[in-house]
Coordinates of C-alpha atoms and ligand atoms in Angstrom, one line a residue:
M83 CA 0.0 0.0 0.0
A84 CA 1.3 3.5 -0.9
A85 CA 2.4 5.5 2.1
L86 CA -0.2 8.1 3.2
P87 CA 0.8 11.7 2.7
Y88 CA 2.5 13.6 5.6
L89 CA -0.1 15.2 7.9
P90 CA 1.4 18.3 9.5
F91 CA -0.1 19.4 12.8
A92 CA -0.9 22.8 11.3
R93 CA -1.2 24.1 7.7
P94 CA -2.6 27.2 6.1
T95 CA -5.5 27.1 3.6
L96 CA -4.9 29.5 0.7
D97 CA -7.1 29.4 -2.3
E98 CA -6.4 30.4 -5.9
E99 CA -8.3 33.7 -5.7
T100 CA -6.0 34.7 -2.8
I101 CA -2.9 33.8 -4.7
A102 CA -4.1 35.7 -7.8
G103 CA -4.9 38.7 -5.5
V104 CA -1.4 38.6 -4.2
A105 CA 0.0 38.6 -7.7
D106 CA -2.1 41.7 -8.5
V107 CA -0.6 43.5 -5.5
L108 CA 2.9 42.5 -6.5
R109 CA 2.2 43.9 -10.0
S110 CA 0.5 47.1 -8.7
G111 CA 3.7 49.0 -7.9
W112 CA 2.7 49.4 -4.2
I113 CA 3.7 46.4 -2.1
T114 CA 4.3 47.7 1.5
S115 CA 1.6 49.2 3.8
G116 CA -1.1 51.0 1.8
P117 CA -4.7 50.5 0.6
W118 CA -4.9 46.8 1.4
V119 CA -3.7 47.5 5.0
R120 CA -6.5 50.1 5.4
E121 CA -9.1 47.6 3.9
F122 CA -7.9 44.8 6.2
E123 CA -8.0 47.1 9.2
D124 CA -11.5 48.2 8.3
G125 CA -12.6 44.6 8.0
L126 CA -11.0 43.6 11.3
S127 CA -12.6 46.7 13.0
R128 CA -16.1 45.5 11.8
F129 CA -15.3 42.1 13.1
C130 CA -14.4 43.6 16.5
G131 CA -17.6 45.5 16.9
G132 CA -16.3 48.8 15.4
R133 CA -13.3 49.1 17.7
P134 CA -10.1 50.5 16.2
V135 CA -7.7 47.7 15.0
K136 CA -4.1 48.2 13.8
V137 CA -2.2 45.5 12.0
V138 CA 1.4 44.7 12.5
T139 CA 4.0 42.1 11.5
S140 CA 3.2 39.6 14.3
A141 CA 1.2 39.1 17.5
T142 CA 4.6 39.4 19.3
A143 CA 4.9 43.0 17.9
A144 CA 1.3 43.6 18.9
V145 CA 2.0 42.6 22.5
E146 CA 5.2 44.7 22.6
I147 CA 3.3 47.7 21.3
A148 CA 0.4 47.0 23.7
L149 CA 2.8 47.1 26.7
Q150 CA 4.3 50.3 25.5
L151 CA 0.9 51.8 24.9
A152 CA -0.1 51.0 28.4
G153 CA 3.1 52.8 29.6
I154 CA 4.6 49.6 31.1
G155 CA 8.4 49.6 31.7
P156 CA 11.0 49.3 34.4
G157 CA 9.7 49.0 37.9
H158 CA 6.4 47.6 36.8
E159 CA 5.1 44.0 37.2
V160 CA 2.9 42.2 34.7
I161 CA 0.9 39.1 35.7
T162 CA 0.6 36.3 33.2
S163 CA 0.1 32.6 33.0
A164 CA 3.1 30.3 33.1
Q165 CA 1.3 28.2 30.5
S166 CA 1.6 30.2 27.3
F167 CA 3.9 30.9 24.4
F168 CA 7.3 32.6 24.8
T169 CA 5.9 35.9 23.3
V170 CA 4.3 37.0 26.6
L171 CA 7.4 36.5 28.8
N172 CA 9.8 37.9 26.1
M173 CA 7.8 41.1 25.5
I174 CA 7.3 41.8 29.2
V175 CA 11.1 41.5 29.7
K176 CA 11.8 43.4 26.5
V177 CA 10.0 46.5 27.7
G178 CA 11.9 46.3 31.0
A179 CA 9.1 45.1 33.3
T180 CA 9.0 42.1 35.6
P181 CA 7.0 39.0 34.6
V182 CA 4.9 37.6 37.5
F183 CA 3.6 34.1 36.7
V184 CA 0.5 32.3 38.0
D185 CA -0.8 28.9 37.3
C186 CA -3.7 27.8 35.0
D187 CA -6.6 25.4 34.8
L188 CA -5.8 21.9 33.9
L189 CA -8.6 21.4 31.3
T190 CA -9.2 24.8 29.8
R191 CA -5.6 25.9 30.4
N192 CA -6.8 29.4 31.0
I193 CA -5.1 31.7 33.6
D194 CA -6.1 31.1 37.3
L195 CA -7.8 34.4 38.2
A196 CA -7.7 33.7 42.0
Q197 CA -4.0 33.4 41.7
V198 CA -3.9 36.6 39.7
E199 CA -5.7 38.5 42.4
A200 CA -3.3 37.1 45.0
A201 CA -0.3 38.2 42.9
I202 CA -1.2 41.8 42.6
T203 CA 1.2 44.3 44.3
P204 CA 1.5 48.1 44.2
R205 CA 3.9 47.6 41.2
T206 CA 1.4 45.6 39.1
R207 CA 0.3 47.4 36.0
A208 CA -1.3 44.8 33.8
I209 CA -2.7 41.3 33.4
V210 CA -1.9 39.4 30.2
P211 CA -4.1 36.3 29.9
T212 CA -3.7 33.9 26.9
H213 CA -7.1 32.7 25.8
W214 CA -7.3 29.0 24.8
P215 CA -9.0 27.3 22.0
G216 CA -12.3 25.8 23.1
S217 CA -12.8 28.1 26.1
L218 CA -11.9 31.7 26.9
A219 CA -10.7 33.1 30.2
D220 CA -13.7 34.3 32.2
M221 CA -13.9 37.8 30.8
D222 CA -16.5 39.1 33.3
A223 CA -14.3 38.1 36.3
L224 CA -11.1 39.2 34.6
Y225 CA -12.4 42.7 33.8
A226 CA -14.1 43.1 37.1
L227 CA -10.8 42.4 38.8
A228 CA -8.9 44.7 36.5
R229 CA -11.4 47.5 37.0
E230 CA -11.4 47.1 40.8
R231 CA -7.6 47.2 41.0
G232 CA -7.0 49.8 38.2
L233 CA -5.0 47.4 35.9
R234 CA -4.7 47.3 32.2
V235 CA -5.6 44.0 30.4
I236 CA -3.7 42.8 27.3
E237 CA -5.6 39.8 26.0
D238 CA -3.3 37.4 24.1
A239 CA -5.9 36.2 21.6
A240 CA -3.4 34.7 19.2
L241 CA -5.2 31.3 19.3
V242 CA -8.9 32.4 19.4
M243 CA -9.7 34.6 16.4
G244 CA -13.4 34.0 15.9
S245 CA -14.2 32.8 19.5
Q246 CA -17.0 34.6 21.1
W247 CA -17.8 35.8 24.6
K248 CA -21.6 36.0 25.3
G249 CA -22.3 36.2 21.5
R250 CA -19.6 38.9 20.7
N251 CA -16.3 38.2 19.0
V252 CA -13.2 38.3 21.0
G253 CA -11.8 41.8 20.4
A254 CA -15.2 43.4 20.4
V255 CA -15.1 43.7 24.2
G256 CA -12.3 44.5 26.6
D257 CA -9.2 46.6 26.7
L258 CA -6.1 45.8 24.4
V259 CA -6.5 42.6 22.4
S260 CA -3.8 41.0 20.2
F261 CA -4.3 38.5 17.4
S262 CA -1.8 36.4 15.4
F263 CA -2.0 35.6 11.7
H264 CA 0.9 33.2 11.7
P265 CA 0.3 30.2 9.3
N266 CA -0.6 28.0 12.3
K267 CA -3.5 30.2 13.3
N268 CA -7.2 30.3 12.4
M269 CA -6.4 32.7 9.6
T270 CA -3.1 33.8 8.2
T271 CA -1.2 36.7 6.5
I272 CA 2.0 34.6 6.4
E273 CA 3.4 36.5 9.3
G274 CA 1.2 39.1 10.9
G275 CA -0.8 40.3 13.9
A276 CA -3.3 42.9 15.0
L277 CA -3.9 45.0 18.1
V278 CA -7.4 46.1 19.0
V279 CA -7.3 49.4 21.0
N280 CA -9.9 51.6 22.7
N281 CA -9.9 54.9 20.8
A282 CA -8.5 57.1 18.1
E283 CA -5.8 58.5 20.3
E284 CA -4.5 55.0 21.1
A285 CA -4.8 54.1 17.5
S286 CA -2.6 57.0 16.3
R287 CA 0.0 56.1 19.0
V288 CA 0.1 52.6 17.6
D289 CA 0.7 54.1 14.1
A290 CA 3.8 55.7 15.5
L291 CA 4.9 52.8 17.7
R292 CA 4.8 50.5 14.6
F293 CA 6.6 52.9 12.3
H294 CA 9.8 54.4 13.8
G295 CA 7.9 56.6 16.3
I296 CA 7.2 59.0 13.4
T297 CA 4.5 61.7 13.6
Y298 CA 3.8 64.1 10.8
L299 CA 4.1 67.9 11.2
P300 CA 1.9 70.5 9.4
D301 CA 4.9 71.4 7.1
R302 CA 5.1 67.8 5.9
T303 CA 8.3 67.1 7.8
R304 CA 8.4 64.4 10.4
D305 CA 9.2 64.3 14.1
V306 CA 10.1 61.5 16.5
A307 CA 9.3 62.0 20.2
F308 CA 9.8 58.4 21.4
P309 CA 11.6 55.4 19.9
G310 CA 9.2 53.4 17.7
G311 CA 9.8 50.0 16.1
K312 CA 9.3 48.9 12.5
F313 CA 6.4 46.6 12.5
N314 CA 4.1 47.8 9.7
L315 CA 2.4 45.0 7.7
P316 CA 3.0 45.1 3.9
D317 CA 0.0 45.2 1.5
V318 CA 1.0 41.8 0.1
N319 CA 0.2 40.3 3.5
A320 CA -2.8 42.5 4.1
R321 CA -4.3 41.3 0.8
I322 CA -4.1 37.7 2.1
G323 CA -5.6 38.8 5.3
V324 CA -8.7 40.4 3.6
A325 CA -9.3 37.1 1.7
Q326 CA -8.7 35.0 4.9
L327 CA -11.0 37.1 7.0
A328 CA -13.8 36.5 4.5
Q329 CA -13.2 32.8 4.7
L330 CA -12.8 32.6 8.5
P331 CA -16.4 31.3 9.3
E332 CA -15.8 28.5 6.8
F333 CA -12.4 27.7 8.3
L334 CA -13.8 27.7 11.8
A335 CA -16.7 25.5 10.9
R336 CA -14.3 23.0 9.3
R337 CA -12.1 23.0 12.4
R338 CA -15.1 22.5 14.6
L339 CA -16.3 19.4 12.7
L340 CA -12.8 17.9 13.0
V341 CA -12.8 18.6 16.7
D342 CA -16.2 16.9 17.1
R343 CA -14.6 13.9 15.3
Y344 CA -11.7 13.9 17.7
F345 CA -14.1 13.8 20.6
E346 CA -16.0 11.0 19.1
R347 CA -12.9 8.9 18.4
F348 CA -11.4 9.6 21.8
A349 CA -14.6 8.5 23.6
A350 CA -13.3 5.0 23.8
E351 CA -9.5 5.0 23.5
P352 CA -6.9 6.1 24.4
A353 CA -7.1 7.5 27.9
C354 CA -5.8 11.0 27.2
V355 CA -7.0 14.1 29.1
L356 CA -9.0 16.1 26.7
P357 CA -10.1 19.8 26.6
P358 CA -13.7 20.5 27.7
R359 CA -16.1 19.0 25.2
P360 CA -17.6 21.6 22.9
R361 CA -21.3 22.4 23.3
Q362 CA -23.7 23.2 20.5
G363 CA -23.7 27.0 19.9
D364 CA -21.0 27.7 22.5
G365 CA -19.3 30.2 20.1
Q366 CA -15.8 28.7 20.6
S367 CA -13.1 28.4 18.0
W368 CA -10.5 25.6 17.8
N369 CA -7.1 26.6 16.7
M370 CA -5.4 23.6 18.3
F371 CA -6.4 20.2 19.6
S372 CA -4.0 19.5 22.5
V373 CA -4.4 16.5 24.7
L374 CA -2.5 15.3 27.8
L375 CA -0.8 11.9 27.4
P376 CA -1.3 9.4 30.2
L377 CA 2.5 9.1 30.6
D378 CA 2.3 7.8 34.2
R379 CA 0.6 4.7 32.9
L380 CA 2.9 4.2 29.9
T381 CA 6.5 3.1 29.3
A382 CA 6.9 5.5 26.4
T383 CA 8.1 9.1 26.8
R384 CA 6.4 12.0 25.0
R385 CA 9.5 12.1 22.7
Q386 CA 9.0 8.5 21.8
F387 CA 5.3 9.1 21.2
R388 CA 6.1 12.0 18.9
D389 CA 8.8 10.0 17.0
A390 CA 6.4 7.1 16.6
L391 CA 3.7 9.4 15.2
E392 CA 6.3 11.1 13.0
A393 CA 7.3 7.7 11.7
R394 CA 3.7 7.2 10.6
G395 CA 3.7 10.5 8.8
I396 CA 1.9 12.5 11.5
G397 CA 3.2 15.8 12.8
T398 CA 2.7 17.0 16.4
G399 CA 3.5 20.0 18.5
V400 CA 4.1 21.0 22.1
S401 CA 1.9 23.8 23.3
Y402 CA 3.5 24.9 25.6
E403 CA 6.6 24.6 27.6
A404 CA 6.4 26.1 31.1
L405 CA 7.5 29.7 30.8
H406 CA 8.7 30.0 34.4
L407 CA 11.1 27.1 33.9
C408 CA 12.8 28.3 30.7
T409 CA 16.2 29.9 31.3
L410 CA 14.8 33.4 31.0
G411 CA 11.9 32.6 33.4
R412 CA 14.2 31.1 36.0
R413 CA 16.1 34.3 36.1
Y414 CA 13.2 35.7 38.0
G415 CA 13.6 33.1 40.7
Y416 CA 11.1 30.5 39.6
R417 CA 11.7 26.8 40.2
E418 CA 10.1 23.4 39.6
G419 CA 7.0 22.9 41.7
D420 CA 6.0 26.6 41.6
F421 CA 3.1 25.9 39.2
P422 CA 2.1 22.2 39.3
V423 CA -0.7 22.5 36.7
T424 CA 1.4 24.3 34.2
E425 CA 4.3 21.9 34.8
R426 CA 2.0 18.9 34.2
I427 CA 0.7 20.3 31.0
A428 CA 4.2 21.1 29.9
R429 CA 5.3 17.5 30.5
E430 CA 2.3 15.7 29.0
T431 CA 0.8 17.9 26.3
L432 CA 0.7 16.9 22.7
T433 CA -0.8 19.0 20.0
L434 CA -2.5 16.8 17.3
P435 CA -3.0 17.8 13.7
L436 CA -5.9 20.3 13.2
H437 CA -6.4 22.5 10.2
A438 CA -9.2 23.5 7.8
G439 CA -7.8 21.4 5.0
M440 CA -8.0 18.1 6.9
K441 CA -10.6 15.4 6.4
A442 CA -12.4 13.2 9.0
A443 CA -10.3 10.3 7.8
D444 CA -7.2 12.2 8.8
V445 CA -8.6 12.5 12.4
D446 CA -9.3 8.7 12.3
R447 CA -5.8 8.1 11.2
V448 CA -4.3 10.1 14.0
C449 CA -6.5 8.5 16.6
A450 CA -5.8 5.0 15.3
A451 CA -2.0 5.6 15.4
L452 CA -2.2 7.1 18.9
A453 CA -4.3 4.1 20.2
E454 CA -1.8 1.7 18.7
I455 CA 1.2 3.4 20.3
V456 CA -0.6 3.6 23.7
G457 CA -1.6 -0.1 23.4
R458 CA 2.0 -1.0 22.8
S459 CA 3.5 1.0 25.6
R460 CA 1.2 0.3 28.6
A461 CA 3.3 0.0 31.7
Ligands
PLP645 C1 -0.4 32.0 22.5 C2 0.4 32.7 21.6 N1 0.6 34.0 21.7 C3 1.4 34.7 20.9 C4 2.0 34.1 19.8 C5 2.8 34.9 18.9 O1 2.3 35.0 17.6 P1 3.2 35.6 16.4 O2 4.0 34.4 15.8 O3 2.3 36.2 15.4 O4 4.1 36.6 16.9 C6 1.8 32.8 19.6 C7 2.4 32.1 18.4 O5 2.4 30.9 18.2 C8 1.0 32.0 20.5 O6 0.8 30.7 20.3

């Protein structure tokens, strides 16, 4: 039998119309930020309930700019979950602030708000929660706490473009919200990200922060009053974003069907810990399908699991390592045992293939391979 094609754990879906549209931009003579960026931002703003949205070259840039916009720097503390991607830790450190970690929920993987409250000090300026596919952080409790304690919120919504809170898209409510359009995400611009802000004043500050700090003077010369970065998204990427945003509902519906299939197949075997099961009409999006492997009952390590799946042509990911235990995190005094839930997830998590181009048969293939490997490695 011919070998099955390689199944990556993530993969963008780009149609011919999008590719032709990019070719048109390339031929147009204007390829960096221009009319397509404005069109993309207008579309994103409509998606976010009319709030101002600015696009940048990555979600990492969006988080850095959000921290700067909130005036966060040396002497300030920012509370975040130890179970997230390196972006959050890196950008807090990069602006000169101190990362303060808390633990997360085992099943939803969202930040533990009781621990956030306990971690607030007079130096705390912001909370940066990462929302997880399948269930968001409790936005009512999060914003009630932030309001009560006078803190900014920067929602890391990289994984949840299209998820809803009480019927409204993530980004349509809240303070500063960042999205990622990396090819692994719900929609892509190749690399790219967006920041949702509160008003025109913040939006024009983002314009400067993403483009050298430049402001324009009445005599058509320029001024720089603070050091900005260079994070403007080119029109080539924005053109892809416009097409992808239009297809987002279709992509999300596809992902949702595949997740339903995963849940069906996992109902019997193997005994992995799954995210909370989706409910009809819950408004959640699924960027990743990450399970916890029952490693304490198996002889195989996660590395062996991943290698065995790879040998069967199935790609996997690790989302995520424990931020407080990476070399940079440890510099702030963190040690093993500080956040047991995060550490268990970091040890056992495995991200399985999930993208809009997959078929139900691909899910069946992943689950069959996983069950076989579990069966062979029972302790
Ligand atoms: C939770 C989370 N936040 C932020 C990012 C950063 O996104 P970007 O690659 O667009 O900078 C990622 C990227 O994978 C992520 O997974």
